[in-house]
Coordinates of C-alpha atoms in Angstrom, one line a residue:
Chain U
M1 CA -93.9 -57.6 76.6
A2 CA -93.6 -55.4 73.6
V3 CA -96.5 -55.1 71.3
S4 CA -96.0 -56.7 68.0
E5 CA -96.6 -54.4 65.1
G6 CA -95.3 -56.7 62.5
G7 CA -92.9 -56.0 59.7
S8 CA -90.1 -54.7 61.9
R9 CA -87.6 -56.6 59.9
D10 CA -88.8 -55.3 56.6
R11 CA -85.5 -54.0 55.2
R12 CA -86.9 -52.1 52.3
D13 CA -86.8 -48.8 54.2
L14 CA -83.4 -49.3 55.6
D15 CA -81.5 -46.0 56.0
A16 CA -78.0 -47.1 54.9
S17 CA -76.3 -50.1 53.5
V18 CA -73.3 -51.9 55.0
E19 CA -71.3 -50.9 51.9
Q20 CA -72.2 -47.2 52.4
V21 CA -71.3 -47.2 56.1
Q22 CA -68.1 -49.1 55.5
A23 CA -67.0 -46.7 52.8
Y24 CA -67.8 -43.8 55.2
L25 CA -65.7 -45.4 58.0
Q26 CA -62.8 -46.0 55.7
S27 CA -63.0 -42.4 54.4
K28 CA -62.8 -41.2 58.0
E29 CA -59.8 -43.3 59.0
W30 CA -61.5 -46.0 60.9
F31 CA -60.0 -49.4 60.4
Q32 CA -61.5 -52.9 60.7
D33 CA -60.2 -54.5 63.8
G34 CA -61.9 -57.8 64.0
K35 CA -65.0 -59.7 63.4
I36 CA -67.9 -61.2 65.5
R37 CA -68.2 -64.7 64.1
S38 CA -69.9 -64.2 60.7
V39 CA -72.3 -61.6 61.9
A40 CA -70.5 -58.3 62.1
T41 CA -67.2 -56.5 61.7
I42 CA -65.6 -54.3 64.4
W43 CA -64.2 -50.9 63.6
H44 CA -61.8 -48.9 65.7
R45 CA -59.6 -45.8 65.4
H46 CA -55.9 -45.4 66.3
H47 CA -55.3 -43.6 69.6
E48 CA -59.0 -43.4 70.4
E49 CA -59.8 -46.4 72.5
D50 CA -63.4 -45.7 73.2
A51 CA -64.4 -45.2 69.6
E52 CA -66.1 -48.4 68.3
V53 CA -68.5 -49.2 65.6
V54 CA -70.0 -52.7 65.1
L55 CA -71.1 -53.1 61.6
P56 CA -73.5 -56.0 61.0
F57 CA -73.6 -58.2 57.9
P58 CA -76.8 -57.7 56.0
Y59 CA -78.3 -61.1 56.8
V60 CA -78.2 -61.0 60.6
K61 CA -81.5 -60.9 62.4
D62 CA -80.8 -57.7 64.3
F63 CA -79.4 -55.9 61.2
R64 CA -81.8 -53.0 61.3
Q65 CA -81.1 -52.0 64.9
R66 CA -77.4 -52.7 64.6
I67 CA -76.9 -50.5 61.5
R68 CA -78.7 -47.7 63.4
D69 CA -76.5 -48.3 66.4
A70 CA -73.5 -48.0 64.0
L71 CA -74.7 -44.6 62.8
S72 CA -75.3 -43.6 66.4
A73 CA -71.8 -44.7 67.4
I74 CA -70.3 -42.6 64.6
A75 CA -72.5 -39.7 65.5
S76 CA -71.5 -39.9 69.1
F77 CA -67.8 -40.0 68.1
E78 CA -68.3 -37.0 65.8
N79 CA -70.4 -35.2 68.3
R80 CA -73.3 -34.6 66.0
A81 CA -76.7 -36.0 65.2
P82 CA -77.1 -39.4 63.6
A83 CA -79.2 -37.9 60.8
D84 CA -76.3 -35.7 59.8
V85 CA -74.0 -38.7 59.7
L86 CA -76.6 -40.5 57.6
S87 CA -76.8 -37.6 55.2
D88 CA -73.0 -37.7 54.7
V89 CA -72.9 -41.4 54.4
K90 CA -75.4 -41.2 51.6
R91 CA -73.7 -38.4 49.9
L92 CA -70.5 -40.4 49.7
F93 CA -72.4 -42.6 47.2
A94 CA -74.2 -39.8 45.3
N95 CA -73.5 -36.8 43.2
V96 CA -74.8 -33.7 44.8
I97 CA -75.9 -30.7 42.7
A98 CA -76.4 -27.7 45.0
I99 CA -78.2 -24.8 43.5
R100 CA -77.7 -21.6 45.5
V101 CA -80.0 -18.6 44.7
I102 CA -78.4 -15.3 45.6
A103 CA -80.7 -12.4 46.1
E104 CA -81.8 -10.0 48.9
D105 CA -85.1 -11.7 49.3
T106 CA -83.5 -15.1 49.8
D107 CA -81.0 -14.1 52.4
G108 CA -83.1 -15.5 55.3
G109 CA -83.2 -18.9 53.8
T110 CA -86.7 -18.4 52.3
I111 CA -87.8 -17.9 48.7
P112 CA -91.1 -16.7 47.3
I113 CA -93.1 -19.8 46.7
N114 CA -93.5 -19.5 42.9
D115 CA -89.7 -19.2 42.5
G116 CA -89.2 -22.1 44.9
V117 CA -91.4 -24.3 42.9
L118 CA -89.7 -23.2 39.7
L119 CA -86.3 -23.8 41.2
I120 CA -87.1 -27.4 42.1
A121 CA -88.8 -28.2 38.8
K122 CA -85.9 -26.7 36.9
A123 CA -83.4 -28.6 38.9
K124 CA -84.8 -31.8 37.5
D125 CA -84.9 -30.2 34.0
L126 CA -81.3 -29.4 34.3
L127 CA -80.4 -33.0 35.0
S128 CA -82.7 -34.1 32.2
A129 CA -81.0 -31.8 29.8
A130 CA -77.6 -33.2 30.8
A131 CA -78.9 -36.7 30.4
R132 CA -80.3 -36.1 26.9
S133 CA -77.1 -34.5 25.7
L134 CA -75.4 -37.7 26.7
Y135 CA -77.2 -39.5 23.9
A136 CA -77.1 -36.8 21.3
K137 CA -75.7 -33.3 21.0
R138 CA -78.5 -30.9 20.0
K139 CA -79.2 -27.3 20.3
Q140 CA -82.7 -28.1 21.5
F141 CA -84.3 -31.3 22.7
T142 CA -88.0 -31.6 21.9
R143 CA -88.5 -35.2 22.9
G144 CA -88.2 -36.8 26.3
A145 CA -85.1 -38.4 27.6
P146 CA -84.3 -42.0 26.6
K147 CA -85.9 -44.7 28.8
E148 CA -82.7 -45.5 30.8
A149 CA -82.1 -41.9 31.5
K150 CA -85.7 -41.3 32.4
E151 CA -85.6 -44.1 34.9
Y152 CA -82.4 -42.7 36.4
L153 CA -84.0 -39.3 36.7
E154 CA -86.7 -40.9 38.8
T155 CA -84.2 -41.9 41.4
L156 CA -83.0 -38.3 42.1
L157 CA -83.5 -37.2 45.6
L158 CA -84.1 -33.7 46.9
G159 CA -81.9 -33.0 49.9
Q160 CA -82.7 -30.7 52.8
T161 CA -82.7 -27.1 51.8
E162 CA -80.0 -25.0 53.4
V163 CA -80.0 -21.5 54.8
G164 CA -77.4 -19.1 53.5
S165 CA -79.2 -17.5 50.7
Y166 CA -81.4 -20.3 49.4
V167 CA -79.9 -23.6 48.5
V168 CA -81.6 -26.7 47.0
N169 CA -79.6 -29.9 47.0
V170 CA -80.3 -32.6 44.4
I171 CA -78.9 -35.9 45.4
A172 CA -78.1 -38.2 42.4
P173 CA -77.5 -41.7 43.7
V174 CA -74.8 -43.7 42.0
Q175 CA -75.5 -47.3 41.4
A176 CA -72.6 -49.7 41.3
V177 CA -71.8 -51.1 37.9
P178 CA -71.7 -54.9 37.7
V179 CA -68.3 -56.0 36.9
Q180 CA -68.2 -57.3 33.3
R181 CA -65.1 -58.2 31.5
E182 CA -66.1 -56.7 28.2
L183 CA -67.1 -53.4 29.9
A184 CA -64.0 -52.9 32.0
T185 CA -64.3 -49.1 31.7
A186 CA -68.0 -48.9 32.2
I187 CA -69.0 -46.0 34.5
P188 CA -72.4 -45.7 36.1
L189 CA -75.0 -43.7 34.2
A190 CA -75.2 -41.3 37.1
Q191 CA -71.5 -40.4 36.7
A192 CA -71.9 -40.0 32.9
I193 CA -74.8 -37.7 33.4
T194 CA -73.1 -35.7 36.0
A195 CA -70.0 -35.4 33.8
S196 CA -72.2 -34.3 31.0
L197 CA -73.8 -31.7 33.3
V198 CA -70.4 -30.4 34.4
A199 CA -69.2 -30.2 30.7
G200 CA -72.3 -28.5 29.6
L201 CA -72.3 -25.9 32.3
G202 CA -68.6 -25.3 31.8
A203 CA -69.1 -24.8 28.1
L204 CA -72.0 -22.4 28.7
E205 CA -70.1 -20.4 31.2
K206 CA -67.2 -20.1 28.8
A207 CA -69.4 -19.3 25.9
S208 CA -71.2 -16.6 27.9
T209 CA -67.9 -14.9 28.8
T210 CA -66.7 -15.0 25.1
Y211 CA -70.1 -13.7 24.0
E212 CA -69.8 -10.8 26.4
E213 CA -66.4 -9.9 24.9
H214 CA -67.2 -10.4 21.2
G215 CA -71.0 -10.3 21.0
D216 CA -71.0 -13.3 18.7
L217 CA -73.7 -15.8 19.3
G218 CA -71.9 -18.4 17.2
V219 CA -69.7 -19.2 20.2
F220 CA -72.7 -21.1 21.6
D221 CA -72.5 -23.6 18.8
E222 CA -69.3 -25.0 20.3
A223 CA -71.0 -25.3 23.7
V224 CA -73.5 -27.7 22.1
L225 CA -70.8 -30.2 21.5
A226 CA -70.0 -30.2 25.2
G227 CA -73.6 -30.8 26.1
A228 CA -75.2 -27.4 26.3
S229 CA -78.7 -26.9 24.9
S230 CA -81.6 -24.6 25.0
N231 CA -83.2 -27.0 27.6
M232 CA -80.1 -26.5 29.8
C233 CA -80.3 -22.7 29.4
D234 CA -84.0 -22.7 30.2
A235 CA -83.5 -24.8 33.3
L236 CA -80.8 -22.3 34.4
L237 CA -83.0 -19.3 33.6
G238 CA -85.6 -20.9 35.9
F239 CA -83.2 -20.7 38.8
S240 CA -83.1 -16.9 38.3
G241 CA -86.8 -16.8 39.2
E242 CA -89.9 -15.8 37.3
K243 CA -88.5 -12.4 36.7
H244 CA -85.1 -13.6 35.8
N245 CA -83.7 -11.2 38.4
R246 CA -81.6 -13.4 40.6
A247 CA -78.0 -14.5 40.4
F248 CA -77.3 -18.2 41.2
E249 CA -74.5 -20.6 41.5
I250 CA -74.3 -24.4 40.9
T251 CA -71.9 -26.6 42.7
V252 CA -71.6 -30.2 41.5
T253 CA -69.9 -32.6 43.9
A254 CA -69.3 -36.0 42.5
A255 CA -69.2 -39.3 44.5
S256 CA -65.8 -40.8 45.0
S257 CA -64.7 -42.7 41.9
P258 CA -61.4 -43.5 40.4
L259 CA -62.7 -42.5 37.0
F260 CA -64.3 -39.2 37.9
E261 CA -63.0 -35.9 39.1
T262 CA -64.1 -35.6 42.8
K263 CA -63.2 -32.0 43.3
P264 CA -66.5 -30.0 43.4
S265 CA -67.1 -27.9 40.2
K266 CA -68.7 -24.5 40.8
F267 CA -70.5 -22.4 38.2
V268 CA -71.5 -18.9 38.9
F269 CA -74.2 -17.1 36.9
G270 CA -74.4 -13.4 37.9
G271 CA -77.1 -11.0 36.8
K272 CA -75.5 -10.2 33.4
H273 CA -75.1 -13.9 32.6
V274 CA -78.8 -14.4 33.0
G275 CA -79.3 -12.0 30.1
V276 CA -76.8 -13.8 28.0
L277 CA -78.5 -17.1 28.8
E278 CA -81.8 -15.7 27.5
K279 CA -80.0 -14.9 24.2
A280 CA -78.3 -18.3 24.1
T281 CA -81.5 -20.2 24.5
S282 CA -83.2 -18.1 21.8
Y283 CA -80.3 -18.8 19.6
Y284 CA -80.5 -22.5 20.2
K285 CA -84.2 -22.4 19.5
G286 CA -83.5 -20.6 16.2
D287 CA -85.0 -17.3 17.4
Y288 CA -82.2 -14.7 17.7
V289 CA -81.0 -11.4 16.4
L290 CA -77.7 -10.9 14.6
P291 CA -77.0 -7.2 15.0
Q292 CA -75.5 -4.9 12.4
R293 CA -75.3 -7.2 9.4
T294 CA -75.0 -6.3 5.7
L295 CA -77.0 -8.5 3.5
F296 CA -76.4 -9.1 -0.2
G297 CA -78.7 -11.1 -2.5
H298 CA -81.3 -11.3 -5.1
I299 CA -84.9 -10.3 -4.5
T300 CA -87.3 -13.2 -4.7
K301 CA -90.5 -11.6 -3.6
L302 CA -92.0 -8.2 -3.7
S303 CA -95.1 -7.5 -1.6
R304 CA -97.2 -4.4 -1.4
P305 CA -100.7 -5.3 -0.1
R306 CA -103.5 -3.1 -1.3
D307 CA -104.6 -0.5 1.3
E308 CA -101.5 -0.9 3.3
T309 CA -98.5 1.4 3.5
S310 CA -95.9 -1.3 4.1
R311 CA -93.8 -2.5 1.2
T312 CA -91.8 -5.7 1.9
I313 CA -89.3 -7.5 -0.2
T314 CA -87.7 -10.9 0.4
I315 CA -84.0 -11.3 -0.3
D316 CA -82.2 -14.6 -0.6
A317 CA -79.1 -13.8 1.4
Q318 CA -76.4 -15.7 3.1
V319 CA -76.7 -15.3 6.9
G320 CA -73.9 -17.0 8.6
D321 CA -73.5 -20.4 7.0
V322 CA -77.1 -20.6 5.9
E323 CA -78.9 -19.0 2.9
R324 CA -82.1 -17.5 4.3
K325 CA -85.1 -15.7 2.9
V326 CA -84.9 -12.4 4.8
Q327 CA -87.9 -10.1 4.8
V328 CA -87.0 -6.4 4.6
E329 CA -89.5 -3.5 4.9
L330 CA -88.6 -0.6 2.6
S331 CA -89.7 3.0 2.1
G332 CA -91.5 4.0 -1.1
D333 CA -88.4 5.1 -3.0
E334 CA -86.4 2.1 -1.9
Y335 CA -89.2 -0.2 -2.9
H336 CA -89.3 1.4 -6.3
M337 CA -85.6 0.7 -6.7
A338 CA -86.2 -2.8 -5.5
V339 CA -88.8 -3.4 -8.2
I340 CA -86.4 -2.2 -10.9
A341 CA -83.6 -4.3 -9.5
H342 CA -85.9 -7.3 -9.5
D343 CA -86.8 -6.7 -13.1
E344 CA -83.2 -6.5 -14.1
S345 CA -82.1 -9.4 -12.0
K346 CA -79.7 -7.2 -10.1
M347 CA -78.5 -7.9 -6.6
V348 CA -79.3 -5.6 -3.7
R349 CA -77.7 -4.8 -0.4
V350 CA -79.1 -3.6 2.9
D351 CA -77.8 -3.1 6.4
G352 CA -79.7 -4.0 9.6
D353 CA -80.2 -6.4 12.5
V354 CA -81.3 -9.9 11.3
H355 CA -84.0 -11.5 13.5
V356 CA -83.7 -15.2 12.7
K357 CA -86.5 -17.5 13.6
S358 CA -86.7 -21.2 13.0
K359 CA -88.6 -20.8 9.7
S360 CA -88.1 -17.2 8.7
A361 CA -85.9 -14.1 9.0
Q362 CA -86.6 -10.5 9.2
L363 CA -84.4 -7.5 8.9
L364 CA -84.9 -5.0 11.8
N365 CA -83.8 -1.4 11.5
P366 CA -83.0 -1.6 7.7
S367 CA -80.8 1.1 6.3
N368 CA -78.5 1.9 3.4
F369 CA -80.6 -0.1 0.9
G370 CA -79.0 -0.1 -2.5
V371 CA -78.8 -1.8 -5.9
I372 CA -75.6 -3.5 -6.8
E373 CA -74.3 -2.7 -10.2
P374 CA -72.3 -5.6 -11.8
D375 CA -69.1 -3.5 -11.2
D376 CA -69.8 -3.2 -7.5
L377 CA -70.0 -6.9 -6.8
P378 CA -68.0 -7.9 -3.8
L379 CA -65.0 -10.1 -4.4
H380 CA -66.5 -13.1 -2.6
G381 CA -69.5 -13.2 -4.9
G382 CA -71.8 -10.9 -3.1
R383 CA -73.5 -13.7 -1.2
G384 CA -72.6 -13.3 2.3
D385 CA -71.8 -11.1 5.2
E386 CA -69.1 -11.6 7.7
D387 CA -69.0 -14.8 9.7
L388 CA -71.4 -15.2 12.5
Chain Y
M1 CA -102.9 -48.7 85.1
D2 CA -103.7 -51.8 83.1
P3 CA -102.5 -54.8 85.1
Q4 CA -100.4 -56.2 82.2
K5 CA -98.8 -52.8 81.7
Q6 CA -98.1 -52.7 85.4
K7 CA -96.3 -56.0 85.2
E8 CA -94.2 -54.8 82.3
Q9 CA -93.2 -51.7 84.1
F10 CA -92.3 -53.6 87.2
N11 CA -90.2 -56.1 85.2
Y12 CA -88.5 -53.2 83.4
A13 CA -87.7 -51.4 86.6
Y14 CA -86.5 -54.6 88.2
V15 CA -84.0 -55.4 85.4
C16 CA -82.9 -51.8 85.2
A17 CA -82.1 -51.8 88.9
L18 CA -79.9 -54.8 88.4
A19 CA -78.1 -53.2 85.5
A20 CA -77.6 -50.0 87.4
H21 CA -76.1 -52.0 90.2
A22 CA -73.8 -53.7 87.7
G23 CA -72.8 -50.3 86.3
L24 CA -74.3 -50.9 82.8
N25 CA -75.7 -48.2 80.6
R26 CA -79.2 -48.6 79.4
V27 CA -79.3 -48.0 75.7
D28 CA -81.5 -44.9 75.2
S29 CA -82.0 -45.1 71.5
P30 CA -85.4 -46.4 70.6
V31 CA -85.1 -50.1 70.2
D32 CA -86.7 -50.8 66.8
D33 CA -87.4 -54.5 67.5
D34 CA -90.6 -55.7 69.0
S35 CA -89.0 -58.7 70.6
I36 CA -86.5 -56.6 72.5
D37 CA -87.6 -54.5 75.5
V38 CA -84.4 -53.3 76.9
A39 CA -80.7 -53.2 76.0
F40 CA -77.6 -52.5 78.0
K41 CA -74.1 -51.4 77.0
S42 CA -70.9 -51.3 78.8
R43 CA -67.5 -49.8 78.1
G44 CA -63.9 -50.3 78.8
Y45 CA -63.4 -53.9 77.7
H46 CA -60.0 -53.0 76.1
G47 CA -58.1 -55.8 74.7
R48 CA -61.3 -57.7 73.8
P49 CA -62.7 -58.0 70.3
I50 CA -65.6 -55.7 71.3
R51 CA -64.7 -52.9 73.6
S52 CA -68.2 -51.7 74.2
P53 CA -70.4 -54.8 74.2
Q54 CA -74.2 -54.8 74.3
I55 CA -76.8 -57.3 75.5
E56 CA -80.5 -57.3 74.9
F57 CA -83.5 -58.7 76.7
Q58 CA -87.0 -59.7 75.9
L59 CA -88.9 -59.2 79.3
K60 CA -91.8 -61.4 80.3
C61 CA -93.6 -61.0 83.6
S62 CA -96.3 -63.3 84.9
A63 CA -98.4 -63.6 88.1
Q64 CA -99.5 -67.2 87.3
Q65 CA -98.3 -69.4 90.0
N66 CA -98.6 -72.6 88.1
L67 CA -95.7 -71.9 85.7
V68 CA -93.1 -73.3 88.0
D69 CA -92.2 -77.0 87.7
E70 CA -90.5 -77.6 91.1
V71 CA -89.6 -81.1 90.2
G72 CA -88.0 -80.2 86.9
G73 CA -86.5 -77.0 88.3
V74 CA -87.8 -74.9 85.5
I75 CA -90.4 -72.2 84.7
K76 CA -92.5 -73.4 81.7
Y77 CA -93.2 -70.3 79.8
K78 CA -95.3 -70.1 76.7
L79 CA -93.6 -67.8 74.2
S80 CA -95.4 -66.6 71.1
R81 CA -94.0 -68.1 67.9
K82 CA -92.8 -64.7 66.8
N83 CA -90.9 -64.0 70.0
Y84 CA -89.4 -67.5 69.9
D85 CA -88.1 -67.0 66.4
D86 CA -86.9 -63.5 67.2
L87 CA -84.8 -64.8 70.1
R88 CA -83.7 -68.0 68.6
G89 CA -80.3 -68.7 66.9
D90 CA -77.0 -67.0 67.0
D91 CA -77.2 -64.8 63.9
F92 CA -77.4 -61.7 66.0
A93 CA -74.6 -59.1 66.3
A94 CA -75.6 -58.5 69.9
P95 CA -76.5 -61.4 72.2
R96 CA -80.1 -61.5 73.3
Y97 CA -81.8 -63.2 76.2
L98 CA -85.3 -63.9 77.5
A99 CA -85.9 -62.8 81.1
V100 CA -88.9 -64.1 83.0
L101 CA -90.0 -62.5 86.2
L102 CA -92.7 -64.2 88.3
V103 CA -94.5 -61.8 90.6
P104 CA -96.9 -62.7 93.4
A105 CA -100.6 -62.9 92.6
E106 CA -101.4 -60.1 95.0
L107 CA -100.1 -56.7 93.9
E108 CA -99.4 -55.7 97.6
A109 CA -96.8 -58.5 97.8
W110 CA -94.7 -57.3 94.9
I111 CA -92.7 -54.9 97.1
A112 CA -91.9 -55.1 100.7
H113 CA -90.9 -51.8 102.4
N114 CA -88.6 -52.2 105.3
D115 CA -86.9 -49.6 107.5
E116 CA -83.6 -50.0 105.8
H117 CA -84.4 -51.6 102.5
I118 CA -87.0 -52.5 100.1
A119 CA -87.5 -56.0 98.5
L120 CA -88.8 -56.8 95.1
F121 CA -90.7 -60.0 94.6
N122 CA -90.0 -62.5 93.2
S123 CA -87.0 -63.5 91.3
C124 CA -86.2 -63.0 87.6
Y125 CA -84.7 -65.8 85.5
W126 CA -82.9 -65.8 82.2
L127 CA -82.7 -68.0 79.2
S128 CA -80.7 -68.0 76.0
L129 CA -82.4 -69.4 72.9
K130 CA -79.1 -69.5 71.0
E131 CA -79.3 -73.2 70.6
A132 CA -83.1 -73.5 70.3
E133 CA -84.3 -75.6 67.4
P134 CA -86.7 -74.4 64.8
T135 CA -90.3 -75.2 65.5
D136 CA -93.4 -76.2 63.5
N137 CA -95.7 -74.8 66.2
E138 CA -97.9 -72.1 64.7
E139 CA -98.9 -70.1 67.7
S140 CA -96.5 -70.6 70.5
V141 CA -93.6 -72.6 72.0
T142 CA -93.2 -73.5 75.6
V143 CA -89.6 -72.8 76.8
H144 CA -88.1 -74.1 80.0
V145 CA -86.3 -71.4 82.0
P146 CA -84.1 -73.1 84.6
L147 CA -84.7 -71.9 88.1
A148 CA -80.9 -72.1 88.6
Q149 CA -80.5 -69.2 86.1
R150 CA -81.4 -66.3 88.4
L151 CA -80.8 -63.0 86.8
T152 CA -78.6 -60.9 89.1
S153 CA -76.3 -57.9 88.7
A154 CA -73.3 -60.3 88.7
K155 CA -74.9 -62.4 86.0
L156 CA -75.4 -59.3 83.9
L157 CA -71.7 -58.6 84.2
E158 CA -70.9 -62.2 83.1
M159 CA -73.2 -61.8 80.1
M160 CA -71.5 -58.6 79.2
D161 CA -68.1 -60.2 79.6
R162 CA -69.1 -62.9 77.1
A163 CA -70.6 -60.3 74.8
S164 CA -67.2 -58.6 74.6
H165 CA -66.2 -61.8 72.8
G166 CA -69.3 -61.8 70.6
E167 CA -70.7 -64.7 72.6
W168 CA -73.6 -65.7 74.8
L169 CA -73.4 -66.8 78.4

């Protein structure tokens, strides 16, 4: 009677696997209460006689329909839609990264389209940053992720968006790791990447708080060891929208695993954190300002272009742990002092905010320029300023 | 209505009437199998392996009068190879059957309205292909549906009873 459309038993697009449904049933206190020959298992609940799920084995001919019946039976028992059950069944085997954007204009569950697009693109970037830091700890990643990580990133799924401010769910499926004797402690790549994400976000959150207290960008160096990077910061900044004006929070819920913390981890980035993230990413990229520093050093270059009023000197000075050539613009009198100091190979000093870039450094708001006489040399050799 | 469609609908209504009489629930979820036309479920088989068993049917309706072999006591019905394979064997989690309804050639004769009852013509017969052998036929396989296997509401209940053990009638 029915019209044949062919391919009805094509199992590629099956919604859930037996293992997934079985794990779900076990997690919800169903127990296996028998078998139908070698075609299905029967699941019941204590004290609830009418609750029954028949779970087919994968090779039976009516598998597709029976697995859907199983989801329907669970849905009926839980008094909700089968699609909702399916969603939970899948999440049991996946890490879920929920990004909630909090702003007045996202209260109704909508978001301006450009920010929505940015949000989703950056969600993938966030996972990519976490994946790359798994292989190497760097302030900035300029190359793509390694092949395995890239392949894994392609398996990420975007869940349904949720109302309640604006929430995007990224579902990161966890593949089972084949049991190998020599790799007894192997964990799936998905779990390792998620762990790296949690570590990186945690370190950034901590570093941001410390930075707010002490104003020292050096705290972000430590976060790199935990997996933070400019790429991670940029992804996070994307969540705050094109104008970087929205607060957001990220909740990472990991799939059940004996080797992995299953309690959800939540990271909150308020408005002030967004500003700190901007500084952190610049710092990681080697473009940042160290405020109120005093530099000591020898002049290596004097520059006074014809027909221009600016007079610039370059000082070899210790900035943090690195000796940098810092350009300083001086007034006429100061420049004259600098020329003499240079002639006499004397050191100079100057206060200001050091703007460090990847290949150069410049002193902003220079003041108190002076020549150091041999008697004035600081005890530590006149080469550095305070620690970063 | 297309005559073939008309037969299908009549067959469906016929079997559903039997199931309703037997107190079985028709499964409302869309059956995602093109060899299954209707499925029924029942509850309350406590103490059995399956408390809420299910049975499924492929329905075939024909007005051809030459399908009946009175001597052999069977209906010789030509099933497509696909239907045959989809019904054959026991590797199903829910038992499935073929139900063949023979209707009179004249449409007017399908239903008789009487003062106190209506009658549906003719009878529907069932067949299990659980033990059926694989075939080399490419297009179709002729199956023999015994005239002794009339599908009734009582028979549906027997099928359900067996299904609660994970078995066929």
